[in-house]
PDB file of C-alpha atoms in Angstrom:
ATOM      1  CA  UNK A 533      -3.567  14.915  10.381  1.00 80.00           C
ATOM      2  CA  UNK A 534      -0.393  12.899   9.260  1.00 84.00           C
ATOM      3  CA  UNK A 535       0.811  13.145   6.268  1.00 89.00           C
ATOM      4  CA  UNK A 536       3.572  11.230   4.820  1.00 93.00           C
ATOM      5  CA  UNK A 537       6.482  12.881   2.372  1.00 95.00           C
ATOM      6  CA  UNK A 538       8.925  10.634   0.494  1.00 97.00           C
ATOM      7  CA  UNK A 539      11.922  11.925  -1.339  1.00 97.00           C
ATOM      8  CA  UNK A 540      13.585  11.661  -3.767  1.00 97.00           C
ATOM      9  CA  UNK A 541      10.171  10.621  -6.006  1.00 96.00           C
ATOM     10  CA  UNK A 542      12.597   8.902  -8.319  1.00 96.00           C
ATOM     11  CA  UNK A 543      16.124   7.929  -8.554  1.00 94.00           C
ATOM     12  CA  UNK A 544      18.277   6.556 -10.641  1.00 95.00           C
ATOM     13  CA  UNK A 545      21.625   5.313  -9.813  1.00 92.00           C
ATOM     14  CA  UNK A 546      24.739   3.072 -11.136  1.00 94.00           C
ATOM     15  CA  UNK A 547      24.879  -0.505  -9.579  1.00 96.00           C
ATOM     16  CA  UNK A 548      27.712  -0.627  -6.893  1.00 96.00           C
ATOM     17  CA  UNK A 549      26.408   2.692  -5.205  1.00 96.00           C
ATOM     18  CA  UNK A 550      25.162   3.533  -1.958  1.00 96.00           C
ATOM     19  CA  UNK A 551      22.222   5.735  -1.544  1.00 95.00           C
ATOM     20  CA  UNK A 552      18.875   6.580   1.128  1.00 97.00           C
ATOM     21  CA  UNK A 553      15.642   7.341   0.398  1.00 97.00           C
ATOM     22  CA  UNK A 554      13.785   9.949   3.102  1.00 98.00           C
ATOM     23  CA  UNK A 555      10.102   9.650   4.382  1.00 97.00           C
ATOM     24  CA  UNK A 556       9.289  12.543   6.469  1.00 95.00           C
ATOM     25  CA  UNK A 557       6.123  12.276   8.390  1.00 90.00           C
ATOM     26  CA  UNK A 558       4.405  15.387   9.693  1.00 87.00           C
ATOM     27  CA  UNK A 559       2.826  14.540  13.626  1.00 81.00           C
ATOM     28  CA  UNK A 560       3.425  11.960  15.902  1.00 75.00           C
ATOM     29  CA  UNK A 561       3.174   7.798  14.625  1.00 75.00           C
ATOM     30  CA  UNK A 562       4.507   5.166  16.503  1.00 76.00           C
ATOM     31  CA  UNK A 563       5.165   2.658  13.441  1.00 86.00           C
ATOM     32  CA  UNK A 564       6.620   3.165  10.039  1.00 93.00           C
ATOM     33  CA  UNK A 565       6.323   0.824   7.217  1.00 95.00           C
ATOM     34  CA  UNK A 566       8.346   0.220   4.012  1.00 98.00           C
ATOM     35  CA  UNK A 567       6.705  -1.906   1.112  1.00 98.00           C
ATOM     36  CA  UNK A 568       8.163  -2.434  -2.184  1.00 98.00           C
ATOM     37  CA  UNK A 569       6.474  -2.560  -5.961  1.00 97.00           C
ATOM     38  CA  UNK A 570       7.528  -4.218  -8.841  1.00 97.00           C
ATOM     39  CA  UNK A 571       6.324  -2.942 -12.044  1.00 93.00           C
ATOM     40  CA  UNK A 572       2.883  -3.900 -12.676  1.00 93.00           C
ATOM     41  CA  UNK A 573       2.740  -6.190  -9.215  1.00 96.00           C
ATOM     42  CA  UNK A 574       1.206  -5.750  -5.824  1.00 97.00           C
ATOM     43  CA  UNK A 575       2.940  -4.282  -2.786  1.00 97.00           C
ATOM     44  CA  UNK A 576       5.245  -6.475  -0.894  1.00 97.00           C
ATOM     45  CA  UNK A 577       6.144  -5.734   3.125  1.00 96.00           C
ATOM     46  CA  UNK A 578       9.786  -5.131   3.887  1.00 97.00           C
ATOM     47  CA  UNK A 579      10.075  -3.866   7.313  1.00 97.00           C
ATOM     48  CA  UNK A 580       8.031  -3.077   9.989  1.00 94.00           C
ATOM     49  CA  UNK A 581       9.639   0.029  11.972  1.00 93.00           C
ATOM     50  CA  UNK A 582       7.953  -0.198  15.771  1.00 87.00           C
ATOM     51  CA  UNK A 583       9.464   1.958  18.232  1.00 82.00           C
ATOM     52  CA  UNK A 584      12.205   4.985  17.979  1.00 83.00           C
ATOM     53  CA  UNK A 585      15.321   3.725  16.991  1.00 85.00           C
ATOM     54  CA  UNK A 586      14.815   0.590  15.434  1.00 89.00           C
ATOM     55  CA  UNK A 587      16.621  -0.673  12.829  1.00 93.00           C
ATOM     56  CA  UNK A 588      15.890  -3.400  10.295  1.00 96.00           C
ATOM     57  CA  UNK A 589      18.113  -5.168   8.001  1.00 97.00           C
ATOM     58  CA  UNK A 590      17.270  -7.285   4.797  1.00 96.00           C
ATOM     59  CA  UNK A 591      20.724  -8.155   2.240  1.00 96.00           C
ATOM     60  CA  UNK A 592      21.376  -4.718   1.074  1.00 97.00           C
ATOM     61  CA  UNK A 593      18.188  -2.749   2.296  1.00 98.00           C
ATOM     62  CA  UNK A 594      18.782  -1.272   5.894  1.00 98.00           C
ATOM     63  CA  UNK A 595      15.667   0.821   7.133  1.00 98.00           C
ATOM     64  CA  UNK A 596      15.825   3.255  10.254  1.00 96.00           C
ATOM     65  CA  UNK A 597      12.708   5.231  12.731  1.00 94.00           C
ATOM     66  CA  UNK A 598      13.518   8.465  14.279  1.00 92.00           C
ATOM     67  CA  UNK A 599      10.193   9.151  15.866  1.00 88.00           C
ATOM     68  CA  UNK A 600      11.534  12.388  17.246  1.00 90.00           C
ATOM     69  CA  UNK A 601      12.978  13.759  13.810  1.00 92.00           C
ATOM     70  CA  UNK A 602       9.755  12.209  12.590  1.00 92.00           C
ATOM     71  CA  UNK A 603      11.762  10.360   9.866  1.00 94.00           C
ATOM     72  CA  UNK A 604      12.778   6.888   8.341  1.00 96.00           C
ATOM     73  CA  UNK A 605      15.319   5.780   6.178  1.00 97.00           C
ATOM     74  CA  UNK A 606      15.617   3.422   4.039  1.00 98.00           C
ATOM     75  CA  UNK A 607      19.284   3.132   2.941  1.00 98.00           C
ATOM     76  CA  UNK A 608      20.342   0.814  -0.384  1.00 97.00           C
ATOM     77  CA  UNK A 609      24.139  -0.331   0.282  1.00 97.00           C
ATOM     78  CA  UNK A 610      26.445  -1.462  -2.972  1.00 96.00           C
ATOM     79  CA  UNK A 611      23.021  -1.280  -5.256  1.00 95.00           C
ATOM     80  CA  UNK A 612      22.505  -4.158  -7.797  1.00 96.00           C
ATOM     81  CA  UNK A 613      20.202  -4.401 -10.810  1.00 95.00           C
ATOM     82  CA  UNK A 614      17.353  -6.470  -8.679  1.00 95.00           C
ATOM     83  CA  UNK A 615      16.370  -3.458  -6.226  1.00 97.00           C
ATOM     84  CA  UNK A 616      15.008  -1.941  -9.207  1.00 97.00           C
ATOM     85  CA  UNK A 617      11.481  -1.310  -8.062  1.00 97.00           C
ATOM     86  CA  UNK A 618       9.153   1.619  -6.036  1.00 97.00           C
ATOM     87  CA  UNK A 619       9.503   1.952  -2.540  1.00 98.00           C
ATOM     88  CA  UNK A 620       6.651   2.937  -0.551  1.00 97.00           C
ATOM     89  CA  UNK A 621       6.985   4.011   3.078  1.00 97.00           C
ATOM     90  CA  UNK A 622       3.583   4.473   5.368  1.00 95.00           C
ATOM     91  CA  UNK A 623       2.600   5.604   8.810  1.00 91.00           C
ATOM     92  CA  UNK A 624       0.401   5.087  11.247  1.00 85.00           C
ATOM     93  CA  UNK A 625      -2.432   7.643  12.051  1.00 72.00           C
ATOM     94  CA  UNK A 626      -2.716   9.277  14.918  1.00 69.00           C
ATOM     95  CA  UNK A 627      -6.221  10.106  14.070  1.00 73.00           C
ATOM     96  CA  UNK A 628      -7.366   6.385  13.334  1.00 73.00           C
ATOM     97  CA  UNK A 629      -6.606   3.399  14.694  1.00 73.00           C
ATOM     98  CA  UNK A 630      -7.241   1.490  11.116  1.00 83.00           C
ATOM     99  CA  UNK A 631      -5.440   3.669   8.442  1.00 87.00           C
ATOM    100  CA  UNK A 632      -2.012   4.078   7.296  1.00 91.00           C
ATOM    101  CA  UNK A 633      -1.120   7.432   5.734  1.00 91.00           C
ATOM    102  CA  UNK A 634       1.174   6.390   2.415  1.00 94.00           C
ATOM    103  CA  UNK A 635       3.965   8.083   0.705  1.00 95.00           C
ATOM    104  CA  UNK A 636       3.481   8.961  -2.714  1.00 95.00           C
ATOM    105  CA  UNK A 637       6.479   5.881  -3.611  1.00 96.00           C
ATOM    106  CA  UNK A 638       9.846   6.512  -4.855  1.00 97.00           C
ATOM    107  CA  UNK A 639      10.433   5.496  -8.292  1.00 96.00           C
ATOM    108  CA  UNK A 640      14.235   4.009  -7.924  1.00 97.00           C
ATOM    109  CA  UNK A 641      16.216   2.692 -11.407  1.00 97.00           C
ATOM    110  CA  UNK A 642      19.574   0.650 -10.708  1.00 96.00           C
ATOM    111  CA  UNK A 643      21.673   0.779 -14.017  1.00 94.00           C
ATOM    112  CA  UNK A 644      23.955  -2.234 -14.367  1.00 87.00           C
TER     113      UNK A 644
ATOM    114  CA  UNK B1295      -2.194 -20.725   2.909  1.00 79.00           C
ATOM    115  CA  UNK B1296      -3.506 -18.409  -0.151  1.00 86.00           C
ATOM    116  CA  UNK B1297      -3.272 -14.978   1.852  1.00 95.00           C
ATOM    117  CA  UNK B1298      -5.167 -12.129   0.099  1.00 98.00           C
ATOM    118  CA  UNK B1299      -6.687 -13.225  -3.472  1.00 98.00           C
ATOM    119  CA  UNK B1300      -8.710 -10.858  -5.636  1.00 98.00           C
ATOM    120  CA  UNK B1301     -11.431 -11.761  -8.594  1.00 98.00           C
ATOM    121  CA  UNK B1302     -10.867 -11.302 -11.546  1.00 97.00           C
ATOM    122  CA  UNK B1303      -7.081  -9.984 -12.553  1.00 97.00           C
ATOM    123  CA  UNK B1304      -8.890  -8.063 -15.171  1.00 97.00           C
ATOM    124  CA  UNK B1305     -12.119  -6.416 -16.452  1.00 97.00           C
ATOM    125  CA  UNK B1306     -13.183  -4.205 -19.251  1.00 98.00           C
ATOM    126  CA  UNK B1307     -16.733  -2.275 -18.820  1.00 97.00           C
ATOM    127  CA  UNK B1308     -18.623   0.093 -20.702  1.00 98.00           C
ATOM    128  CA  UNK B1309     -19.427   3.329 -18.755  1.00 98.00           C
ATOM    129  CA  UNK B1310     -22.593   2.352 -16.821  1.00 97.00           C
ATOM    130  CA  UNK B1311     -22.171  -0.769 -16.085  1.00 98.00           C
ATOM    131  CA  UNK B1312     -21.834  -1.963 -13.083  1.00 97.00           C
ATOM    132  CA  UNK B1313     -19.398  -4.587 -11.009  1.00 97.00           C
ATOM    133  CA  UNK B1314     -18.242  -6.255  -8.127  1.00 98.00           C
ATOM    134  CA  UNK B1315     -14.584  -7.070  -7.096  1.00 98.00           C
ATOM    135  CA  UNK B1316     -13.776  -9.733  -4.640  1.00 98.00           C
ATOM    136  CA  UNK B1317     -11.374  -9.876  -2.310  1.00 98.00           C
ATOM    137  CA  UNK B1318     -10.762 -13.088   0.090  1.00 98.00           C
ATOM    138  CA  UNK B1319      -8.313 -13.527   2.849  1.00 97.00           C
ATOM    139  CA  UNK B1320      -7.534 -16.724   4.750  1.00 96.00           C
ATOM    140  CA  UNK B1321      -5.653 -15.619   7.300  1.00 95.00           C
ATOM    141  CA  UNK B1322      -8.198 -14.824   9.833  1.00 95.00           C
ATOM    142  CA  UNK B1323      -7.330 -11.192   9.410  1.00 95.00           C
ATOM    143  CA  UNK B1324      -9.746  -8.537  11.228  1.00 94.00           C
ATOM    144  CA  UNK B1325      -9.422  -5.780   8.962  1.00 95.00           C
ATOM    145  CA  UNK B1326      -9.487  -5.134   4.915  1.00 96.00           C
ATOM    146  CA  UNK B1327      -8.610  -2.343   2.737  1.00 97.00           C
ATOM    147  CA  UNK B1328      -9.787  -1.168  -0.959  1.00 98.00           C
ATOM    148  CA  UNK B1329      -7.269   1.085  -2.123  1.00 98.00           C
ATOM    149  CA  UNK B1330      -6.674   2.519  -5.635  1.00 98.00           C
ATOM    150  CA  UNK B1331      -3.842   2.837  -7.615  1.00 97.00           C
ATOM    151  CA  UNK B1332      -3.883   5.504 -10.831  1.00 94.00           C
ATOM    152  CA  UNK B1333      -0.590   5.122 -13.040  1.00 86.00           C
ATOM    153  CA  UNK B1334       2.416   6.624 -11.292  1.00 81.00           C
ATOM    154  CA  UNK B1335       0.460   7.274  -8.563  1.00 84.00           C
ATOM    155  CA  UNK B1336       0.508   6.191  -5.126  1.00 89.00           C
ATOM    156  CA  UNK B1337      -2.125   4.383  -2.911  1.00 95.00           C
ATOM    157  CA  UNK B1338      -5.915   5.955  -2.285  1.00 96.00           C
ATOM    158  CA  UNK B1339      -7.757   4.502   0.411  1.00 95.00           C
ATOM    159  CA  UNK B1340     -11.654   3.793  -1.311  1.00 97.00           C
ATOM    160  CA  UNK B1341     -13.708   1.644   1.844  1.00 97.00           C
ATOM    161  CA  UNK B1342     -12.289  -0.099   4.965  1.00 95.00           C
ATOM    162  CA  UNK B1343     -13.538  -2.621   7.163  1.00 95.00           C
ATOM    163  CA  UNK B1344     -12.680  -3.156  10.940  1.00 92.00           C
ATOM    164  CA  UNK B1345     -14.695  -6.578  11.227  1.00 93.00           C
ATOM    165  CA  UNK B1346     -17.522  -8.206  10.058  1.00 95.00           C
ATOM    166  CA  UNK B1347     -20.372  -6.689   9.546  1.00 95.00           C
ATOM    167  CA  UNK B1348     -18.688  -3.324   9.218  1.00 95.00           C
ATOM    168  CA  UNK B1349     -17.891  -0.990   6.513  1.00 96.00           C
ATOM    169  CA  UNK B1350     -16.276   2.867   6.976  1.00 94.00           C
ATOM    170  CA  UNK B1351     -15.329   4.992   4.504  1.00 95.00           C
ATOM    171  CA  UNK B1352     -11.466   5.991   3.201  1.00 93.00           C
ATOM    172  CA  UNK B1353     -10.233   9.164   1.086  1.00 92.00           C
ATOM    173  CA  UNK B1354     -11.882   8.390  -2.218  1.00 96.00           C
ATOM    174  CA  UNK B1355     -15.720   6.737  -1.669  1.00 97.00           C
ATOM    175  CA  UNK B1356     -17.573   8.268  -4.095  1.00 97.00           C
ATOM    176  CA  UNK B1357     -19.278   5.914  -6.905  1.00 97.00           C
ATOM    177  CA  UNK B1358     -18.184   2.950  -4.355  1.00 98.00           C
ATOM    178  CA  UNK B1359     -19.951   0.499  -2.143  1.00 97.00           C
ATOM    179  CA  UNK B1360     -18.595  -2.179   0.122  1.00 98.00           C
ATOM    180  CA  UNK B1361     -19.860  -5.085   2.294  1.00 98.00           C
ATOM    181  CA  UNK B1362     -18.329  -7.578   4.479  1.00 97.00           C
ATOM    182  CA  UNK B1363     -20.785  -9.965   5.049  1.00 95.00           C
ATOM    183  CA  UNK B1364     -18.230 -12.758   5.873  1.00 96.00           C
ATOM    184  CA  UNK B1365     -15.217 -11.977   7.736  1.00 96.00           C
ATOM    185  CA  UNK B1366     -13.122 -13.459   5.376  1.00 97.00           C
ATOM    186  CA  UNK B1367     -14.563 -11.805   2.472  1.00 98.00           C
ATOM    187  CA  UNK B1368     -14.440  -7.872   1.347  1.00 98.00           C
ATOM    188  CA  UNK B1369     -16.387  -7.178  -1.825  1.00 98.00           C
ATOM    189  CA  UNK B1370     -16.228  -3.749  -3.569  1.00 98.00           C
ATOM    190  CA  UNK B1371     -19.054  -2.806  -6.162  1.00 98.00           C
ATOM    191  CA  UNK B1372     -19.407  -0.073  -8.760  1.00 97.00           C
ATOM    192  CA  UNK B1373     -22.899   0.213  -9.516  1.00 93.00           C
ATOM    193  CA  UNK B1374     -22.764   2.834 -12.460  1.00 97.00           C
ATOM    194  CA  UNK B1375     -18.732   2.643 -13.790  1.00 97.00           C
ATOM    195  CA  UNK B1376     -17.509   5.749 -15.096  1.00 97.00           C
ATOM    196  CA  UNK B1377     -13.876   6.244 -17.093  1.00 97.00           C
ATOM    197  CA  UNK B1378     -12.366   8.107 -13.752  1.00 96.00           C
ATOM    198  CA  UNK B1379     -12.922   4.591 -12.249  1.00 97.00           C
ATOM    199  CA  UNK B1380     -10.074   2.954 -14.673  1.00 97.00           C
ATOM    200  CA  UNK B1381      -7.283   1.979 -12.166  1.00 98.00           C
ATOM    201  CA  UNK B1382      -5.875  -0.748 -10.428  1.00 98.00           C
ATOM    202  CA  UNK B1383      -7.521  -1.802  -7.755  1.00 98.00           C
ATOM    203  CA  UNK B1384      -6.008  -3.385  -4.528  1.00 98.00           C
ATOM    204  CA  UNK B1385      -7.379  -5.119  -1.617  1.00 98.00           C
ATOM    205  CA  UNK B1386      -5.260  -5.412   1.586  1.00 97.00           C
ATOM    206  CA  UNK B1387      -5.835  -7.362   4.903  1.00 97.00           C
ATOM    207  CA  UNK B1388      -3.972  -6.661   8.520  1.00 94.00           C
ATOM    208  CA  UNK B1389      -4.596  -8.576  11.830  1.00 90.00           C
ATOM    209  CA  UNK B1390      -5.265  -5.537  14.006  1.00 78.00           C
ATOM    210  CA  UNK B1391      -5.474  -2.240  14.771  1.00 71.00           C
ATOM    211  CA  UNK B1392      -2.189   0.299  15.767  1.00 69.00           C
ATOM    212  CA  UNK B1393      -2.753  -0.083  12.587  1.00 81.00           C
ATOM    213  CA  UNK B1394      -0.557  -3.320  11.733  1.00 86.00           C
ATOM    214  CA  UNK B1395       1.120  -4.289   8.441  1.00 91.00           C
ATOM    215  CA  UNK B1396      -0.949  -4.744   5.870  1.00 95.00           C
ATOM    216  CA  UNK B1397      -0.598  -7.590   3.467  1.00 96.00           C
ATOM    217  CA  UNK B1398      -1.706  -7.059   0.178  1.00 98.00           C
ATOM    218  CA  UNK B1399      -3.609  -9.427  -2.897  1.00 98.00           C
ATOM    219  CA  UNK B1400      -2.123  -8.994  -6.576  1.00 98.00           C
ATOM    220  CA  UNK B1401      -5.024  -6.599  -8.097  1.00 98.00           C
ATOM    221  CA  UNK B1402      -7.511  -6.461 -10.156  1.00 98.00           C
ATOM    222  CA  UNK B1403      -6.804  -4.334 -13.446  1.00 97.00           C
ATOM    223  CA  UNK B1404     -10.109  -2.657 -14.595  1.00 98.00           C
ATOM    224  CA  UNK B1405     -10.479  -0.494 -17.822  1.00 97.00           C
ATOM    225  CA  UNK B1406     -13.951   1.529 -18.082  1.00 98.00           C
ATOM    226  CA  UNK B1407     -14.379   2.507 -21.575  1.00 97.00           C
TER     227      UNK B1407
END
């Protein structure tokens, strides 16, 4: 059964600085997703992480797939105010075809 | 094109009542996702559908029922609302299986008092 870890939960950080957030999966999935949440709004899609080794960029948001550390990234370069939000990574299940296993979201603060 | 649209944004019941959400999608999608959201909380996976005509059940089904008569369509009912029920509610769509990215409508707040 996959599960999906994120850390850190929450994060708060100066604007100007770089930082990652982890999402450590625990068995084998082929695709990784990152979504993002604005306070009281519905998921959004960010990047779709298909095979080992990609690598997605959007502005300052760079996202990463290890499949064989079983691990993406999601790395925030030279923060600013407007990437305030909760980032949600997911995986595919082995198990099911249909289903993606979420993250439990990390709660991330940029302080101007 | 619309993408994923849910009815209504919000809803207050009483504890017993009972209601149906609706979630439409207009982007020919295959499959669609209830999933609840609890404050601070992540995602919970209530019903899922893999086509028309089909319903299977996620993580959390209990006091839930689903149908998809209409492919485009993916209604959720609570038939006896309780106050463990009080969440947000989101539908999701996704062309096809692997599974594939999911796109998301903008939720229905409910409140069961």
């Amino acid at each position: 059964e996959l599960k999906v870890e994120q850390n850190p939960l929450f994060l708060s950080m100066q604007e100007g600085k770089n930082y990652t957030i982890y999402c450590n999966y625990s068995t084998t999935s082929d695709r990784l997703y990152w979504y993002r949440q604005d306070p009281g709004k519905s998921l959004e899609s960010l990047f779709v992480l298909l095979s080992n080794g990609a690598v997605k960029q959007e502005g300052r948001l760079m996202a990463s797939l290890d499949t064989k550390a079983r691990l993406s990234t999601l790395h925030i370069t030279a923060a600013v105010h407007d990437l305030s939000a909760t980032y949600f990574c997911a995986g595919g299940s082995p198990d099911s075809n249909y289903q993606l296993i979420w993250g439990a979201g990390t709660k991330l603060i940029i302080k101007p | 094109n619309a993408g994923v649209t849910q009815t209504p944004k919000f809803r207050v019941l009483k504890t017993g009542q009972s209601m149906t959400l609706l979630c439409a999608q207009d982007m020919n999608h295959e499959y669609m996702y209830w999933y609840r959201q609890d404050p601070g909380m992540g995602l919970r996976l209530i019903h899922y559908s893999v086509g028309e005509g089909t319903t299977a059940k996620g993580e959390v089904p209990d006091g839930y029922n689903v149908s998809r008569l209409k492919k485009q369509n993916f209604l959720l009912g609570l038939e006896s609302a309780a106050p463990s029920q009080t969440s947000v509610y989101f539908c999701a769509s996704c062309r096809s299986g692997g599974p594939g990215e999911q796109f998301f409508g903008p939720g229905t707040r409910l409140t069961v008092l």
